[in-house]
Amino acid sequence: MTDALKRLSDEGVAIWLDDLSRSRITSGNLAELIDQSHVVGVTTNPSIFQKAISQGHGYDQQLTDLATRKVTVDEAIRMITTADVRDAADILRPVFDATDGQDGRVSIEVDPRLAHHTEATIAEAKQLAWLVDRPNTLIKIPATKAGLPAITEVIGKGISVNVTLIFSLERYREVMDAYLAGLEKAKAAGLDLSKIHSVASFFVSRVDTEIDKRLDALGSDEAKAAKGKSALANARLAYEAYEEVFAGDRWAALDKAQANKQRPLWASTGVKDPSLKDTLYVDDLVAPNTVNTMPEATLEAVADHGEISGNTVAGRYDQARADLAAIKELGVSYDAVVQLLEDEGVEKFEAAWIDLLNSTEAELKRLAPSEG
């Protein structure tokens, strides 16, 4: 069942699971995925935690304790989510040690309501790193305009970062620039650059979802022929940008100081269009020194029928440019799409966080001890 996953791993793609819950930790399921399915990391987001906490009774004991202490709902969420991330980080610690810190990582996101507030994001990132207190944590910071200087500051303090919600090629270059600036700050402060890691989460499926919706509205044969190509084209050109930046003079100076490249991470790789192959965003985005974070359904699909046939990114940049040029010719604005997707991404995570607040508050009330 896992030959395709092994081939993917052998090609230099780190397989991370895009999900976490307490039951996944306590049942031994996460350890099993690490052992049998080549999983070497975990990503979380507000939607994942909202779903985990609202289902089942795995959090009842901790919620009862928190209710007894009369903590605020915000504090309760931080205690619950950081406990899960800490436990998952401990399970992944052997992977972290074996890969010299590159993998074995667990990501936790800053409060998405802070996405447009630089200083608050920096403060929250520092607090999360302190709360989890594990070297194999990545703090997720969104790639908004306000997030970019926060990335530089947090990296500069020696905290490893997962930059999330990247949709555009222009913003991706800004993210890499923010990372390099952070490394330069860390170097100036005398920090050990070899201990600082980062991934840049470039979102995939949502690009096709939005562009294909616009192509459907056009309805022409040319529009139909252009469907299902934009997300791969966008991601491949992101990898080309990664190759350029990390072969440049600015990087060379940091490389000498033992810095780590910021790996591209393919996020949102579950295929949403049933007419497309369910392993498309894995099979067709194979390149060395990348990460693919998958929901469990995609992980299982790749294990069952993934077609891993070597590098499917290099050498396809001209075709990628042609595919994006084709949608522009049809009148679909790339810039408008990627800005909409960033705005929607922040809004969706914020809505999930508010749902998480509301459901946790209801649980705290339900489990609070009666007065008397």
CSV table of C-alpha atoms in Angstrom, one decimal:
chain,number,residue,atom,x,y,z
A,1,MET,CA,0.0,0.0,0.0
A,2,THR,CA,2.8,2.5,0.7
A,3,ASP,CA,5.1,1.9,-2.3
A,4,ALA,CA,4.0,5.1,-3.9
A,5,LEU,CA,4.6,7.0,-0.7
A,6,LYS,CA,8.0,5.5,-0.4
A,7,ARG,CA,8.8,6.6,-4.0
A,8,LEU,CA,7.6,10.1,-3.2
A,9,SER,CA,9.8,10.2,-0.1
A,10,ASP,CA,12.7,8.9,-2.1
A,11,GLU,CA,12.3,11.7,-4.6
A,12,GLY,CA,12.9,14.2,-1.9
A,13,VAL,CA,9.3,15.1,-1.0
A,14,ALA,CA,8.6,15.2,2.7
A,15,ILE,CA,5.2,13.8,3.4
A,16,TRP,CA,3.3,15.7,6.1
A,17,LEU,CA,-0.2,15.0,7.4
A,18,ASP,CA,-2.6,18.0,7.3
A,19,ASP,CA,-4.5,17.0,10.4
A,20,LEU,CA,-4.2,16.6,14.1
A,21,SER,CA,-6.5,15.6,17.0
A,22,ARG,CA,-6.1,14.3,20.5
A,23,SER,CA,-7.6,10.9,19.4
A,24,ARG,CA,-5.1,10.6,16.6
A,25,ILE,CA,-2.4,11.1,19.2
A,26,THR,CA,-3.7,8.9,22.0
A,27,SER,CA,-4.9,6.0,19.8
A,28,GLY,CA,-1.4,5.5,18.3
A,29,ASN,CA,-2.7,6.5,14.8
A,30,LEU,CA,-0.1,9.3,14.3
A,31,ALA,CA,2.7,7.0,15.4
A,32,GLU,CA,1.4,4.3,13.0
A,33,LEU,CA,1.3,6.8,10.0
A,34,ILE,CA,4.9,7.8,10.8
A,35,ASP,CA,5.9,4.1,11.0
A,36,GLN,CA,4.0,2.8,8.0
A,37,SER,CA,3.1,5.7,5.7
A,38,HIS,CA,6.3,7.7,5.6
A,39,VAL,CA,4.7,10.7,7.4
A,40,VAL,CA,7.4,13.0,8.7
A,41,GLY,CA,5.5,16.1,9.8
A,42,VAL,CA,2.1,17.5,10.8
A,43,THR,CA,0.4,20.7,9.9
A,44,THR,CA,-2.6,22.2,11.8
A,45,ASN,CA,-4.9,25.2,11.2
A,46,PRO,CA,-7.9,26.7,13.0
A,47,SER,CA,-10.3,24.6,10.9
A,48,ILE,CA,-8.6,21.4,11.9
A,49,PHE,CA,-8.7,22.3,15.6
A,50,GLN,CA,-12.3,23.4,15.4
A,51,LYS,CA,-13.3,20.1,13.9
A,52,ALA,CA,-11.2,18.1,16.4
A,53,ILE,CA,-12.5,19.8,19.6
A,54,SER,CA,-16.1,19.8,18.5
A,55,GLN,CA,-16.2,16.1,17.8
A,56,GLY,CA,-16.1,13.3,20.4
A,57,HIS,CA,-15.1,13.5,24.0
A,58,GLY,CA,-11.3,13.4,23.8
A,59,TYR,CA,-10.9,16.8,25.4
A,60,ASP,CA,-13.5,16.5,28.2
A,61,GLN,CA,-11.0,16.0,31.0
A,62,GLN,CA,-8.9,18.9,30.1
A,63,LEU,CA,-11.9,21.1,29.4
A,64,THR,CA,-13.4,20.1,32.8
A,65,ASP,CA,-10.1,21.1,34.5
A,66,LEU,CA,-10.0,24.4,32.6
A,67,ALA,CA,-13.7,25.1,33.5
A,68,THR,CA,-13.0,24.4,37.1
A,69,ARG,CA,-10.1,27.0,37.0
A,70,LYS,CA,-12.5,29.5,35.3
A,71,VAL,CA,-10.0,30.3,32.6
A,72,THR,CA,-11.1,32.5,29.6
A,73,VAL,CA,-12.1,30.7,26.4
A,74,ASP,CA,-9.0,32.2,24.6
A,75,GLU,CA,-6.7,30.7,27.3
A,76,ALA,CA,-8.6,27.4,27.1
A,77,ILE,CA,-8.0,27.1,23.4
A,78,ARG,CA,-4.3,27.9,23.7
A,79,MET,CA,-3.9,25.3,26.5
A,80,ILE,CA,-5.7,22.6,24.4
A,81,THR,CA,-4.1,23.3,21.1
A,82,THR,CA,-0.6,23.7,22.4
A,83,ALA,CA,-1.0,20.4,24.4
A,84,ASP,CA,-1.8,18.6,21.2
A,85,VAL,CA,1.1,20.1,19.3
A,86,ARG,CA,3.5,19.4,22.1
A,87,ASP,CA,2.4,15.7,22.3
A,88,ALA,CA,2.6,15.4,18.5
A,89,ALA,CA,6.0,17.0,18.5
A,90,ASP,CA,7.2,14.4,21.1
A,91,ILE,CA,5.9,11.6,18.8
A,92,LEU,CA,7.8,13.1,15.9
A,93,ARG,CA,11.0,13.8,17.8
A,94,PRO,CA,12.9,10.7,16.5
A,95,VAL,CA,12.2,12.0,12.9
A,96,PHE,CA,13.4,15.4,13.9
A,97,ASP,CA,16.6,14.0,15.3
A,98,ALA,CA,17.2,11.7,12.4
A,99,THR,CA,16.8,14.5,9.8
A,100,ASP,CA,18.9,17.0,11.7
A,101,GLY,CA,15.9,19.2,12.3
A,102,GLN,CA,14.5,19.4,8.8
A,103,ASP,CA,11.5,17.2,9.4
A,104,GLY,CA,9.7,15.8,12.4
A,105,ARG,CA,7.9,19.2,12.6
A,106,VAL,CA,4.5,20.2,13.9
A,107,SER,CA,3.0,23.5,12.9
A,108,ILE,CA,0.7,25.7,15.0
A,109,GLU,CA,-0.9,28.9,13.7
A,110,VAL,CA,-1.0,32.4,15.3
A,111,ASP,CA,-4.6,33.6,16.0
A,112,PRO,CA,-5.9,34.4,12.5
A,113,ARG,CA,-7.6,37.5,13.8
A,114,LEU,CA,-4.1,39.0,14.0
A,115,ALA,CA,-3.3,38.5,10.3
A,116,HIS,CA,-3.3,42.2,9.5
A,117,HIS,CA,-1.4,43.3,12.7
A,118,THR,CA,2.4,42.9,12.6
A,119,GLU,CA,3.3,43.6,16.2
A,120,ALA,CA,0.5,41.4,17.6
A,121,THR,CA,1.6,38.5,15.3
A,122,ILE,CA,5.2,38.8,16.5
A,123,ALA,CA,4.1,38.7,20.1
A,124,GLU,CA,1.8,35.8,19.5
A,125,ALA,CA,4.4,33.8,17.7
A,126,LYS,CA,6.9,34.3,20.6
A,127,GLN,CA,4.2,33.2,23.1
A,128,LEU,CA,3.3,30.1,21.1
A,129,ALA,CA,6.9,29.1,20.8
A,130,TRP,CA,7.3,29.5,24.6
A,131,LEU,CA,4.1,27.6,25.3
A,132,VAL,CA,4.8,24.6,23.2
A,133,ASP,CA,8.4,24.6,24.2
A,134,ARG,CA,9.6,22.0,21.7
A,135,PRO,CA,12.5,22.5,19.2
A,136,ASN,CA,10.5,20.8,16.4
A,137,THR,CA,7.7,23.3,16.3
A,138,LEU,CA,6.9,25.6,13.4
A,139,ILE,CA,4.9,28.8,14.1
A,140,LYS,CA,2.5,29.5,11.2
A,141,ILE,CA,2.3,33.1,10.1
A,142,PRO,CA,0.1,34.2,7.2
A,143,ALA,CA,1.7,35.8,4.1
A,144,THR,CA,-0.3,39.0,4.3
A,145,LYS,CA,1.4,42.3,3.9
A,146,ALA,CA,1.4,42.7,7.7
A,147,GLY,CA,2.7,39.2,8.0
A,148,LEU,CA,5.9,39.8,6.0
A,149,PRO,CA,7.7,42.0,8.5
A,150,ALA,CA,6.5,39.6,11.3
A,151,ILE,CA,8.2,36.7,9.5
A,152,THR,CA,11.5,38.6,9.4
A,153,GLU,CA,11.3,39.5,13.1
A,154,VAL,CA,10.3,36.1,14.3
A,155,ILE,CA,13.0,34.3,12.2
A,156,GLY,CA,15.5,36.9,13.4
A,157,LYS,CA,14.7,35.8,17.0
A,158,GLY,CA,15.6,32.2,16.1
A,159,ILE,CA,12.0,30.9,15.9
A,160,SER,CA,11.3,28.5,13.0
A,161,VAL,CA,8.3,29.5,10.9
A,162,ASN,CA,5.8,28.0,8.5
A,163,VAL,CA,4.6,30.8,6.2
A,164,THR,CA,1.0,30.1,5.2
A,165,LEU,CA,-1.6,31.2,2.8
A,166,ILE,CA,0.7,32.0,-0.2
A,167,PHE,CA,-1.2,32.1,-3.5
A,168,SER,CA,0.7,34.5,-5.8
A,169,LEU,CA,4.2,34.3,-7.3
A,170,GLU,CA,4.9,37.9,-6.4
A,171,ARG,CA,4.0,37.3,-2.7
A,172,TYR,CA,6.0,34.2,-2.6
A,173,ARG,CA,9.1,36.1,-3.7
A,174,GLU,CA,8.3,38.6,-0.9
A,175,VAL,CA,8.1,35.7,1.6
A,176,MET,CA,11.5,34.4,0.6
A,177,ASP,CA,12.9,37.9,0.9
A,178,ALA,CA,11.4,38.2,4.4
A,179,TYR,CA,13.0,34.8,5.3
A,180,LEU,CA,16.4,35.9,4.1
A,181,ALA,CA,16.1,39.2,5.9
A,182,GLY,CA,15.2,37.3,9.1
A,183,LEU,CA,18.3,35.0,8.7
A,184,GLU,CA,20.5,38.1,8.3
A,185,LYS,CA,19.1,39.5,11.5
A,186,ALA,CA,19.7,36.2,13.3
A,187,LYS,CA,23.2,36.1,12.0
A,188,ALA,CA,23.9,39.6,13.1
A,189,ALA,CA,22.6,38.7,16.6
A,190,GLY,CA,25.0,35.8,16.7
A,191,LEU,CA,22.4,33.0,16.5
A,192,ASP,CA,23.1,29.5,15.2
A,193,LEU,CA,21.5,29.6,11.7
A,194,SER,CA,21.6,25.8,11.4
A,195,LYS,CA,18.9,25.6,14.0
A,196,ILE,CA,16.4,27.9,12.2
A,197,HIS,CA,14.1,26.2,9.7
A,198,SER,CA,11.2,27.4,7.5
A,199,VAL,CA,8.7,26.2,4.9
A,200,ALA,CA,6.6,28.4,2.6
A,201,SER,CA,3.1,27.0,2.2
A,202,PHE,CA,2.1,27.6,-1.4
A,203,PHE,CA,-1.7,26.8,-1.8
A,204,VAL,CA,-2.6,24.6,-4.7
A,205,SER,CA,-6.2,23.3,-5.2
A,206,ARG,CA,-8.0,26.6,-4.4
A,207,VAL,CA,-6.3,28.2,-7.4
A,208,ASP,CA,-7.9,25.7,-9.8
A,209,THR,CA,-11.2,26.0,-7.9
A,210,GLU,CA,-11.5,29.7,-8.4
A,211,ILE,CA,-10.0,30.0,-11.9
A,212,ASP,CA,-12.0,27.0,-13.2
A,213,LYS,CA,-15.2,28.6,-11.9
A,214,ARG,CA,-14.4,31.6,-14.0
A,215,LEU,CA,-13.6,29.5,-17.0
A,216,ASP,CA,-16.9,27.6,-16.7
A,217,ALA,CA,-18.7,31.0,-16.7
A,218,LEU,CA,-17.0,31.8,-20.0
A,219,GLY,CA,-18.2,28.5,-21.5
A,220,SER,CA,-16.1,28.5,-24.7
A,221,ASP,CA,-14.1,25.5,-25.9
A,222,GLU,CA,-10.9,27.4,-25.2
A,223,ALA,CA,-12.0,28.0,-21.7
A,224,LYS,CA,-12.9,24.4,-21.1
A,225,ALA,CA,-9.5,23.3,-22.5
A,226,ALA,CA,-7.7,25.6,-20.0
A,227,LYS,CA,-9.4,24.0,-16.9
A,228,GLY,CA,-7.4,22.1,-14.3
A,229,LYS,CA,-4.0,23.6,-15.4
A,230,SER,CA,-3.6,26.8,-13.4
A,231,ALA,CA,-2.8,25.4,-10.0
A,232,LEU,CA,0.0,23.2,-11.2
A,233,ALA,CA,1.4,26.0,-13.4
A,234,ASN,CA,1.4,28.4,-10.5
A,235,ALA,CA,3.1,25.9,-8.2
A,236,ARG,CA,5.7,24.9,-10.7
A,237,LEU,CA,6.6,28.6,-11.3
A,238,ALA,CA,6.9,29.0,-7.6
A,239,TYR,CA,9.5,26.2,-7.5
A,240,GLU,CA,11.4,28.0,-10.4
A,241,ALA,CA,11.4,31.1,-8.2
A,242,TYR,CA,12.7,29.1,-5.3
A,243,GLU,CA,15.5,27.7,-7.4
A,244,GLU,CA,16.5,31.2,-8.5
A,245,VAL,CA,16.5,32.8,-5.0
A,246,PHE,CA,18.4,29.9,-3.4
A,247,ALA,CA,21.1,30.0,-6.0
A,248,GLY,CA,21.7,33.7,-5.7
A,249,ASP,CA,24.5,35.7,-4.1
A,250,ARG,CA,22.4,36.8,-1.1
A,251,TRP,CA,21.7,33.2,-0.2
A,252,ALA,CA,25.4,32.1,-0.8
A,253,ALA,CA,26.5,34.3,2.2
A,254,LEU,CA,23.9,32.7,4.4
A,255,ASP,CA,24.7,29.2,3.1
A,256,LYS,CA,28.2,29.7,4.3
A,257,ALA,CA,26.8,30.4,7.8
A,258,GLN,CA,25.1,27.0,7.8
A,259,ALA,CA,21.6,28.4,7.1
A,260,ASN,CA,18.8,26.2,5.8
A,261,LYS,CA,16.9,26.8,2.6
A,262,GLN,CA,13.2,27.6,3.1
A,263,ARG,CA,11.5,24.6,1.5
A,264,PRO,CA,8.4,25.1,-0.7
A,265,LEU,CA,5.4,23.3,0.9
A,266,TRP,CA,2.5,22.3,-1.3
A,267,ALA,CA,-0.7,23.0,0.8
A,268,SER,CA,-4.3,22.4,0.0
A,269,THR,CA,-3.5,19.3,-2.1
A,270,GLY,CA,-6.8,17.6,-1.7
A,271,VAL,CA,-8.5,17.7,-5.1
A,272,LYS,CA,-11.9,19.4,-5.0
A,273,ASP,CA,-13.0,18.8,-8.6
A,274,PRO,CA,-14.2,15.2,-9.0
A,275,SER,CA,-13.3,15.4,-12.7
A,276,LEU,CA,-9.6,15.6,-11.8
A,277,LYS,CA,-7.5,12.7,-10.5
A,278,ASP,CA,-7.6,12.7,-6.7
A,279,THR,CA,-3.8,12.4,-6.5
A,280,LEU,CA,-3.1,15.1,-9.2
A,281,TYR,CA,-1.5,17.7,-6.8
A,282,VAL,CA,0.9,15.0,-5.5
A,283,ASP,CA,1.8,13.1,-8.6
A,284,ASP,CA,2.4,16.3,-10.6
A,285,LEU,CA,4.3,18.3,-8.0
A,286,VAL,CA,7.3,16.0,-7.3
A,287,ALA,CA,10.5,17.9,-6.8
A,288,PRO,CA,13.4,17.6,-4.4
A,289,ASN,CA,13.5,19.5,-1.2
A,290,THR,CA,9.7,20.1,-1.1
A,291,VAL,CA,7.0,19.2,1.4
A,292,ASN,CA,3.5,18.0,0.5
A,293,THR,CA,1.1,18.2,3.4
A,294,MET,CA,-2.0,16.0,2.7
A,295,PRO,CA,-5.3,15.4,4.3
A,296,GLU,CA,-5.6,11.7,5.3
A,297,ALA,CA,-7.9,10.9,2.3
A,298,THR,CA,-5.2,12.2,-0.1
A,299,LEU,CA,-2.5,10.3,1.7
A,300,GLU,CA,-4.5,7.1,1.4
A,301,ALA,CA,-5.3,7.8,-2.3
A,302,VAL,CA,-1.6,8.2,-3.1
A,303,ALA,CA,-0.7,5.0,-1.2
A,304,ASP,CA,-3.4,3.2,-3.2
A,305,HIS,CA,-2.9,4.5,-6.7
A,306,GLY,CA,-0.5,7.4,-6.8
A,307,GLU,CA,1.7,7.5,-9.9
A,308,ILE,CA,5.1,8.7,-8.8
A,309,SER,CA,7.4,8.9,-11.8
A,310,GLY,CA,10.3,11.1,-10.9
A,311,ASN,CA,10.5,14.9,-11.0
A,312,THR,CA,7.3,16.4,-12.5
A,313,VAL,CA,8.3,20.0,-11.9
A,314,ALA,CA,11.7,20.7,-13.5
A,315,GLY,CA,11.7,21.4,-17.2
A,316,ARG,CA,8.0,22.3,-17.3
A,317,TYR,CA,8.3,26.0,-16.6
A,318,ASP,CA,7.7,27.2,-20.2
A,319,GLN,CA,4.5,25.2,-20.3
A,320,ALA,CA,3.5,26.6,-17.0
A,321,ARG,CA,4.0,30.1,-18.3
A,322,ALA,CA,1.9,29.2,-21.4
A,323,ASP,CA,-0.9,27.8,-19.2
A,324,LEU,CA,-1.1,31.0,-17.1
A,325,ALA,CA,-0.9,33.1,-20.3
A,326,ALA,CA,-3.8,31.2,-21.7
A,327,ILE,CA,-6.2,32.1,-18.9
A,328,LYS,CA,-5.1,35.8,-19.2
A,329,GLU,CA,-5.9,35.7,-22.9
A,330,LEU,CA,-9.4,34.5,-22.0
A,331,GLY,CA,-9.9,37.5,-19.7
A,332,VAL,CA,-9.4,35.8,-16.3
A,333,SER,CA,-7.2,38.1,-14.1
A,334,TYR,CA,-4.5,36.1,-12.2
A,335,ASP,CA,-3.9,39.1,-9.9
A,336,ALA,CA,-7.6,39.4,-9.0
A,337,VAL,CA,-7.8,35.6,-8.3
A,338,VAL,CA,-4.8,35.4,-6.0
A,339,GLN,CA,-5.8,38.5,-4.0
A,340,LEU,CA,-9.3,37.1,-3.6
A,341,LEU,CA,-7.9,33.8,-2.4
A,342,GLU,CA,-5.7,35.4,0.1
A,343,ASP,CA,-8.6,37.5,1.5
A,344,GLU,CA,-10.8,34.4,1.6
A,345,GLY,CA,-8.1,32.3,3.2
A,346,VAL,CA,-7.7,34.7,6.1
A,347,GLU,CA,-11.5,35.1,6.4
A,348,LYS,CA,-12.1,31.3,6.5
A,349,PHE,CA,-9.5,30.7,9.2
A,350,GLU,CA,-10.9,33.6,11.2
A,351,ALA,CA,-14.4,32.2,10.9
A,352,ALA,CA,-13.1,28.8,11.9
A,353,TRP,CA,-11.3,30.4,14.9
A,354,ILE,CA,-14.6,32.1,16.0
A,355,ASP,CA,-16.4,28.8,15.6
A,356,LEU,CA,-13.7,27.2,17.8
A,357,LEU,CA,-14.2,30.0,20.4
A,358,ASN,CA,-17.9,29.5,20.4
A,359,SER,CA,-17.9,25.6,20.6
A,360,THR,CA,-15.1,25.7,23.3
A,361,GLU,CA,-17.1,28.2,25.3
A,362,ALA,CA,-20.2,26.0,25.1
A,363,GLU,CA,-18.1,23.0,26.3
A,364,LEU,CA,-16.6,24.9,29.2
A,365,LYS,CA,-20.1,25.9,30.3
A,366,ARG,CA,-21.4,22.3,29.9
A,367,LEU,CA,-18.5,20.8,32.0
A,368,ALA,CA,-18.2,23.6,34.6
A,369,PRO,CA,-18.8,22.3,38.2
A,370,SER,CA,-22.0,23.4,39.8
A,371,GLU,CA,-21.6,26.1,42.4
A,372,GLY,CA,-22.1,25.1,46.0
